[in-house]
Coordinates of C-alpha atoms in Angstrom, one line a residue:
M32 CA -127.2 -27.7 -152.6
R33 CA -123.7 -26.5 -153.5
K34 CA -123.0 -22.8 -154.0
L35 CA -123.5 -23.3 -157.7
L36 CA -123.6 -20.3 -160.1
T37 CA -126.4 -20.7 -162.5
L38 CA -127.1 -17.0 -163.3
A39 CA -130.1 -16.2 -165.4
L40 CA -130.8 -13.2 -167.7
A41 CA -134.1 -11.5 -167.2
T42 CA -135.9 -9.8 -170.0
T43 CA -138.3 -6.9 -169.3
T44 CA -141.6 -7.0 -171.2
S45 CA -144.9 -5.2 -170.7
F46 CA -145.9 -8.1 -168.5
G47 CA -142.9 -7.9 -166.2
L48 CA -139.7 -10.0 -165.9
L49 CA -139.3 -13.2 -167.9
A50 CA -136.5 -15.6 -167.0
A51 CA -134.1 -16.5 -169.7
P52 CA -131.6 -19.4 -169.9
A53 CA -128.9 -19.4 -167.2
L54 CA -125.9 -17.2 -168.1
A55 CA -123.4 -19.9 -166.9
D56 CA -125.0 -22.3 -169.4
R57 CA -124.4 -19.9 -172.4
P58 CA -121.3 -20.7 -174.4
D59 CA -120.4 -17.0 -174.7
F60 CA -120.6 -16.3 -171.0
E61 CA -117.4 -16.0 -168.9
L62 CA -117.3 -15.9 -165.2
P63 CA -115.7 -12.7 -163.9
A64 CA -112.1 -13.4 -162.9
S65 CA -112.7 -11.5 -159.7
I66 CA -115.5 -9.8 -157.8
D67 CA -114.8 -7.0 -155.3
G68 CA -116.6 -7.1 -152.0
G69 CA -115.6 -3.6 -150.9
A70 CA -113.6 -2.3 -147.9
W71 CA -115.1 -2.1 -144.5
T72 CA -114.3 -1.3 -140.9
A73 CA -116.0 -4.5 -139.8
G74 CA -113.9 -7.7 -139.3
H75 CA -112.1 -9.6 -142.0
V76 CA -114.0 -11.5 -144.7
Q77 CA -115.3 -14.9 -143.4
G78 CA -117.3 -16.4 -146.2
I79 CA -118.9 -15.9 -149.6
A80 CA -122.0 -17.1 -151.4
I81 CA -123.6 -16.6 -154.8
D82 CA -127.3 -16.4 -155.8
Q83 CA -128.0 -19.2 -158.3
R84 CA -130.1 -17.3 -160.8
K85 CA -130.1 -13.6 -160.1
G86 CA -126.4 -12.7 -160.3
F87 CA -125.7 -11.5 -156.8
M88 CA -122.6 -12.1 -154.6
Y89 CA -122.7 -12.2 -150.8
F90 CA -119.7 -11.5 -148.5
S91 CA -119.6 -12.0 -144.7
F92 CA -117.3 -9.6 -142.9
T93 CA -117.6 -10.9 -139.3
N94 CA -120.4 -8.6 -138.3
L95 CA -121.6 -7.4 -141.6
L96 CA -123.3 -9.0 -144.7
V97 CA -122.6 -7.3 -148.0
K98 CA -124.5 -7.9 -151.3
T99 CA -123.0 -7.0 -154.6
D100 CA -123.7 -7.7 -158.3
L101 CA -121.1 -9.6 -160.3
K102 CA -119.3 -6.4 -161.2
G103 CA -118.7 -5.6 -157.5
N104 CA -121.3 -2.8 -157.4
M105 CA -122.8 -2.5 -154.0
V106 CA -126.5 -3.5 -153.8
G107 CA -127.2 -3.7 -150.0
S108 CA -125.8 -4.6 -146.6
V109 CA -127.0 -5.9 -143.3
T110 CA -125.4 -4.5 -140.2
G111 CA -125.9 -4.5 -136.4
F112 CA -124.5 -7.9 -135.5
T113 CA -122.5 -8.0 -132.2
G114 CA -121.9 -11.8 -132.7
H115 CA -119.7 -13.5 -135.2
L116 CA -121.1 -14.0 -138.7
G117 CA -119.0 -16.7 -140.4
D118 CA -119.3 -18.9 -143.5
L119 CA -122.2 -18.5 -145.9
D120 CA -124.1 -20.7 -148.4
F121 CA -127.0 -20.0 -150.8
N122 CA -130.0 -22.3 -150.7
A123 CA -131.5 -22.6 -154.2
Q124 CA -134.7 -24.2 -152.8
D125 CA -135.9 -21.1 -150.9
G126 CA -133.7 -18.4 -152.3
R127 CA -132.1 -17.4 -149.0
V128 CA -128.5 -17.2 -147.7
Y129 CA -127.6 -19.2 -144.6
G130 CA -124.7 -18.4 -142.4
S131 CA -123.2 -19.4 -139.0
L132 CA -123.8 -16.9 -136.2
E133 CA -122.1 -17.1 -132.8
Y134 CA -122.7 -15.4 -129.4
K135 CA -120.2 -17.2 -127.3
E136 CA -120.7 -15.2 -124.1
Q137 CA -124.5 -15.8 -124.3
E138 CA -123.8 -19.5 -125.1
S139 CA -126.0 -19.1 -128.2
F140 CA -125.2 -20.4 -131.6
Y141 CA -127.5 -19.9 -134.6
I142 CA -128.0 -20.4 -138.3
A143 CA -128.7 -16.9 -139.6
I144 CA -131.1 -17.0 -142.6
F145 CA -131.2 -13.9 -144.8
D146 CA -134.1 -13.0 -147.0
V147 CA -131.7 -11.6 -149.5
D148 CA -134.3 -10.5 -152.1
R149 CA -135.2 -7.9 -149.5
V150 CA -131.6 -6.7 -149.0
T151 CA -131.9 -3.7 -151.4
S152 CA -130.2 -0.9 -149.5
M153 CA -127.2 -0.2 -147.4
N154 CA -127.0 -0.6 -143.6
M155 CA -130.2 -2.5 -143.1
D156 CA -130.4 -3.4 -139.4
A157 CA -130.2 -7.1 -138.6
Q158 CA -132.7 -6.8 -135.7
T159 CA -135.2 -4.3 -136.9
S160 CA -135.4 -4.7 -140.7
D161 CA -136.9 -8.2 -140.6
V162 CA -134.5 -9.6 -143.2
V163 CA -132.8 -12.0 -140.8
K164 CA -134.3 -15.0 -139.1
T165 CA -132.3 -17.3 -136.8
V166 CA -132.5 -21.0 -135.7
Y167 CA -130.9 -22.1 -132.5
L168 CA -128.6 -25.2 -132.5
K169 CA -129.0 -27.0 -129.2
E170 CA -126.4 -29.7 -130.1
V171 CA -123.7 -27.1 -130.5
V172 CA -124.5 -25.3 -127.3
A173 CA -124.4 -28.6 -125.3
D174 CA -121.0 -29.4 -126.6
Y175 CA -119.6 -25.9 -126.3
A176 CA -120.8 -25.5 -122.7
A177 CA -119.9 -29.0 -121.5
D178 CA -118.2 -29.2 -118.1
M179 CA -115.7 -31.9 -119.2
N180 CA -113.7 -32.1 -116.0
G181 CA -116.7 -32.2 -113.7
D182 CA -115.7 -29.4 -111.4
G183 CA -119.2 -27.9 -111.6
R184 CA -118.0 -24.8 -113.4
F185 CA -118.0 -24.1 -117.1
D186 CA -114.9 -22.0 -117.9
G187 CA -116.4 -20.0 -120.8
N188 CA -114.8 -18.8 -124.0
I189 CA -111.2 -19.8 -123.5
A190 CA -109.1 -22.5 -125.2
N191 CA -106.9 -23.4 -122.3
T192 CA -109.4 -25.6 -120.4
P193 CA -110.5 -29.2 -120.4
D194 CA -114.1 -28.0 -120.9
H195 CA -115.9 -27.9 -124.4
R196 CA -116.7 -31.4 -125.6
Y197 CA -114.4 -32.2 -128.6
G198 CA -112.9 -28.8 -128.1
C199 CA -116.0 -27.1 -129.5
S200 CA -115.7 -23.3 -129.8
G201 CA -118.9 -22.9 -131.7
I202 CA -119.6 -23.1 -135.4
D203 CA -118.0 -21.8 -138.6
G204 CA -118.3 -23.7 -141.9
V205 CA -121.8 -24.2 -143.5
S206 CA -122.8 -25.9 -146.8
F207 CA -125.7 -27.5 -148.5
G208 CA -125.1 -30.9 -150.0
P209 CA -126.2 -34.6 -149.9
E210 CA -126.1 -36.9 -147.0
F211 CA -122.6 -38.2 -146.2
G212 CA -122.0 -41.3 -148.2
K213 CA -124.2 -40.2 -151.1
K214 CA -123.3 -38.4 -154.3
G215 CA -126.8 -37.0 -154.7
G216 CA -130.3 -37.0 -153.3
K217 CA -131.9 -34.8 -150.7
Q218 CA -129.9 -31.7 -149.8
K219 CA -129.1 -31.2 -146.1
L220 CA -127.5 -28.3 -144.3
T221 CA -124.1 -29.3 -142.9
V222 CA -122.6 -27.3 -140.1
A223 CA -119.0 -27.6 -139.0
Y224 CA -117.8 -26.9 -135.5
G225 CA -115.2 -24.3 -134.6
I226 CA -112.7 -26.1 -132.4
Y227 CA -110.2 -24.3 -130.1
S228 CA -106.5 -24.7 -130.7
N229 CA -105.1 -26.6 -127.8
V230 CA -102.0 -28.8 -128.1
T231 CA -102.3 -30.3 -124.6
R232 CA -105.5 -32.3 -125.0
Q233 CA -106.2 -35.3 -127.2
D234 CA -109.9 -35.2 -127.6
N235 CA -109.9 -32.3 -130.1
D236 CA -108.4 -34.0 -133.2
H237 CA -111.6 -34.5 -135.2
Q238 CA -113.6 -32.1 -137.3
V239 CA -117.2 -32.4 -136.1
L240 CA -119.9 -32.0 -138.7
L241 CA -123.7 -31.9 -138.1
Q242 CA -126.3 -32.5 -140.8
Y243 CA -129.8 -31.1 -140.7
D244 CA -132.8 -31.7 -142.8
I245 CA -134.2 -28.1 -142.9
Q246 CA -137.4 -28.9 -144.7
R247 CA -139.5 -28.1 -141.6
W248 CA -137.3 -25.4 -140.1
K249 CA -139.8 -22.6 -140.7
R250 CA -141.4 -23.5 -137.3
F251 CA -138.2 -22.7 -135.5
E252 CA -137.3 -19.4 -137.3
Q253 CA -137.3 -16.4 -135.0
P254 CA -136.2 -12.8 -135.5
L255 CA -132.7 -11.9 -134.1
T256 CA -133.0 -10.3 -130.7
E257 CA -129.6 -10.0 -129.2
S258 CA -130.8 -8.6 -125.9
A259 CA -132.9 -11.8 -125.3
P260 CA -131.4 -14.7 -127.3
H261 CA -134.1 -17.3 -128.1
K262 CA -133.7 -21.1 -128.0
S263 CA -136.0 -22.1 -130.8
G264 CA -134.4 -24.9 -132.9
P265 CA -134.2 -28.6 -133.5
E266 CA -133.6 -30.9 -130.5
R267 CA -130.8 -32.7 -132.3
P268 CA -129.2 -33.0 -135.8
D269 CA -130.1 -35.7 -138.2
G270 CA -126.5 -36.9 -138.2
K271 CA -123.3 -36.1 -136.3
Y272 CA -120.0 -37.1 -138.0
F273 CA -116.3 -37.0 -137.2
A274 CA -113.3 -36.5 -139.6
Y275 CA -109.9 -37.2 -138.2
T276 CA -107.5 -34.4 -139.3
G277 CA -105.7 -33.4 -136.2
N278 CA -106.5 -30.3 -134.3
T279 CA -106.9 -27.1 -136.4
T280 CA -107.2 -23.5 -135.2
Y281 CA -111.0 -22.9 -134.9
G282 CA -112.1 -26.0 -136.8
V283 CA -113.5 -25.8 -140.3
Q284 CA -113.5 -22.1 -141.4
N285 CA -115.1 -22.8 -144.8
L286 CA -117.1 -25.9 -145.8
E287 CA -118.2 -26.6 -149.3
Y288 CA -119.8 -29.6 -151.1
D289 CA -118.2 -29.9 -154.6
E290 CA -120.2 -31.8 -157.1
H291 CA -117.3 -31.9 -159.5
T292 CA -115.2 -34.1 -157.3
G293 CA -118.1 -35.5 -155.3
N294 CA -116.3 -34.5 -152.1
W295 CA -116.7 -32.1 -149.1
M296 CA -114.0 -29.5 -149.0
M297 CA -112.8 -28.1 -145.7
A298 CA -110.6 -25.1 -145.5
V299 CA -108.9 -24.4 -142.1
Y300 CA -106.5 -22.3 -140.2
K301 CA -103.5 -24.6 -139.7
G302 CA -103.2 -26.6 -136.5
K303 CA -100.2 -26.4 -134.2
K304 CA -99.8 -29.9 -132.8
P305 CA -96.3 -31.2 -133.8
Q306 CA -97.4 -34.8 -134.2
F307 CA -99.8 -33.9 -137.0
P308 CA -99.0 -32.5 -140.6
N309 CA -101.2 -29.4 -140.0
Y310 CA -102.5 -29.1 -143.6
S311 CA -104.6 -26.1 -144.5
F312 CA -107.1 -28.0 -146.7
F313 CA -108.9 -31.3 -146.4
M314 CA -111.5 -33.2 -148.3
V315 CA -114.0 -35.8 -147.0
D316 CA -114.8 -38.6 -149.5
G317 CA -118.4 -37.8 -150.4
G318 CA -119.1 -41.3 -151.6
A319 CA -117.7 -43.2 -148.7
Q320 CA -120.2 -44.5 -146.2
P321 CA -119.7 -43.2 -142.6
R322 CA -118.6 -46.1 -140.5
K323 CA -119.2 -46.7 -136.8
G324 CA -116.0 -46.6 -134.8
E325 CA -114.1 -45.1 -131.9
I326 CA -113.7 -41.4 -131.7
V327 CA -110.1 -41.7 -130.5
G328 CA -108.7 -39.5 -127.7
Q329 CA -111.9 -39.0 -125.8
P330 CA -111.9 -38.9 -122.0
Q331 CA -114.1 -42.0 -121.9
P332 CA -112.2 -44.6 -124.0
G333 CA -114.3 -46.4 -126.6
E334 CA -116.7 -43.6 -127.3
Q335 CA -118.3 -44.5 -130.6
G336 CA -119.4 -42.2 -133.5
D337 CA -120.0 -42.0 -137.2
L338 CA -116.5 -41.6 -138.8
L339 CA -115.9 -40.0 -142.2
T340 CA -113.1 -40.9 -144.6
L341 CA -110.7 -38.4 -146.0
A342 CA -110.6 -38.3 -149.8
P343 CA -107.6 -40.0 -151.5
G344 CA -105.0 -37.9 -153.2
G345 CA -102.9 -35.0 -152.1
L346 CA -100.3 -35.3 -149.3
Q347 CA -100.4 -38.1 -146.8
H348 CA -98.8 -38.1 -143.3
A349 CA -97.3 -41.5 -142.7
A350 CA -97.5 -41.4 -138.9
T351 CA -101.1 -40.4 -138.6
G352 CA -102.6 -41.4 -142.0
V353 CA -104.0 -37.9 -142.4
R354 CA -104.5 -36.7 -146.0
G355 CA -104.7 -33.1 -147.1
W356 CA -103.5 -30.3 -149.3
E357 CA -102.1 -26.8 -149.0
F358 CA -104.5 -24.1 -150.1
T359 CA -105.8 -20.8 -148.6
G360 CA -109.6 -21.2 -148.9
E361 CA -110.4 -20.3 -145.3
Y362 CA -111.8 -16.8 -146.1
G363 CA -114.4 -18.0 -148.5
L364 CA -114.9 -20.9 -151.0
I365 CA -117.7 -21.5 -153.6
S366 CA -118.0 -24.4 -156.0
L367 CA -119.4 -23.1 -159.2
G368 CA -119.6 -26.4 -161.1
Q369 CA -117.5 -27.9 -163.9
G370 CA -114.4 -27.6 -161.7
R371 CA -114.5 -23.9 -161.2
Y372 CA -114.5 -22.1 -157.9
Y373 CA -114.5 -18.6 -156.3
V374 CA -112.0 -18.2 -153.5
S375 CA -112.0 -15.2 -151.3
K376 CA -108.8 -13.2 -150.7
A377 CA -108.7 -11.2 -147.5
G378 CA -106.8 -8.0 -147.3
T379 CA -106.5 -4.5 -145.7
V380 CA -106.5 -1.0 -147.0
T381 CA -106.2 2.4 -145.4
E382 CA -108.7 5.0 -146.6
D383 CA -108.6 8.5 -145.1
G384 CA -106.4 7.2 -142.3
V385 CA -108.9 4.5 -141.4
S386 CA -107.8 0.8 -141.7
K387 CA -110.4 -1.3 -143.5
H388 CA -110.8 -5.0 -144.3
T389 CA -111.3 -6.1 -148.0
G390 CA -112.6 -9.2 -149.6
Q391 CA -112.2 -10.2 -153.3
A392 CA -113.6 -13.4 -154.8
Q393 CA -111.1 -14.8 -157.3
L394 CA -111.8 -17.4 -159.9
Y395 CA -109.9 -20.8 -159.7
R396 CA -110.1 -24.1 -161.5
W397 CA -109.5 -27.6 -160.2
T398 CA -106.3 -29.3 -161.2
G399 CA -106.1 -32.0 -158.5
Q400 CA -102.3 -31.4 -158.3
T401 CA -100.3 -31.9 -155.1
P402 CA -99.7 -30.1 -152.9
T403 CA -102.2 -27.4 -154.2
P404 CA -105.2 -28.7 -156.2
F405 CA -106.3 -25.4 -157.7
E406 CA -104.9 -22.7 -160.0
Q407 CA -106.1 -19.2 -160.4
V408 CA -107.9 -18.2 -163.7
G409 CA -107.2 -14.9 -165.5
R410 CA -104.3 -13.6 -163.4

């Protein structure tokens, strides 16, 4: 399910709240050109999401979740994370926000699931307020903690090591959308690996994406207890896929299925390998069937996997065949439908001598132009 904005009016009657037609479907409704996520001493903005019907915006600030209305008024927040809260997506089917949550030192990687209807006040504690549930991702842990050189020791949270299968540093991008190769159908949660920047190894040049059918995930959900990380989660993903882009710095920062183009958008921090073009934005062709093939560069030559196809258009690097664009969507990206998007701009501000991080969702439209396929609306 894409992060689609279908906001609904609600009319108060003596019988309570009655849902009215979605705001986004009304001809007189205009999306705000920008939505302010506030200024915080937490880390920089990592991702954004929008409630489909109720008109709320969600910002992830590394260890803080912020909820606003569409005018940028604060509604609530969830604090108390010592791990890394990354990209977000809203699931229309259960009305909750899903986000990537990492505890590298504990070798624990979760999908955090926020009961956002209950986020109604500021500074709600992630561990004691019962608004956060978590699901453990065993596949990610296995790749992150892999002893790739067989020396009997896992080197931990460092990039300069042969350990970490595929260069896995954890998880970042998350998005709901159809199974790869389909333009519709059952929605799955897709989770993208973070991947360390390392220019000396050749096995880290793919983006790795896991797809999960979360229909029966309730049985895995556990409260967040940072002092005793749980391991309740699916044994394996329903699909594991590889997109050849060249190594990027911490993998896919923001992942988004876009129904307008029918493609999967991947916003990244640029890579550093000189043999690759190091674009900042890629798209996976959503209609192209994954194909079995060699995951090139692996320690065991001939390793096979399900390979994804990069979407046509944009820039193409002749030497590697990699296609991509130049666009700064790595701090937050939402597909709103009809070729409209919110893109998060990260910034800093000093208030009373204290430096704070800011996040602002800005409205863009799709142009498909090269090298940048979006243009800002209402500047």
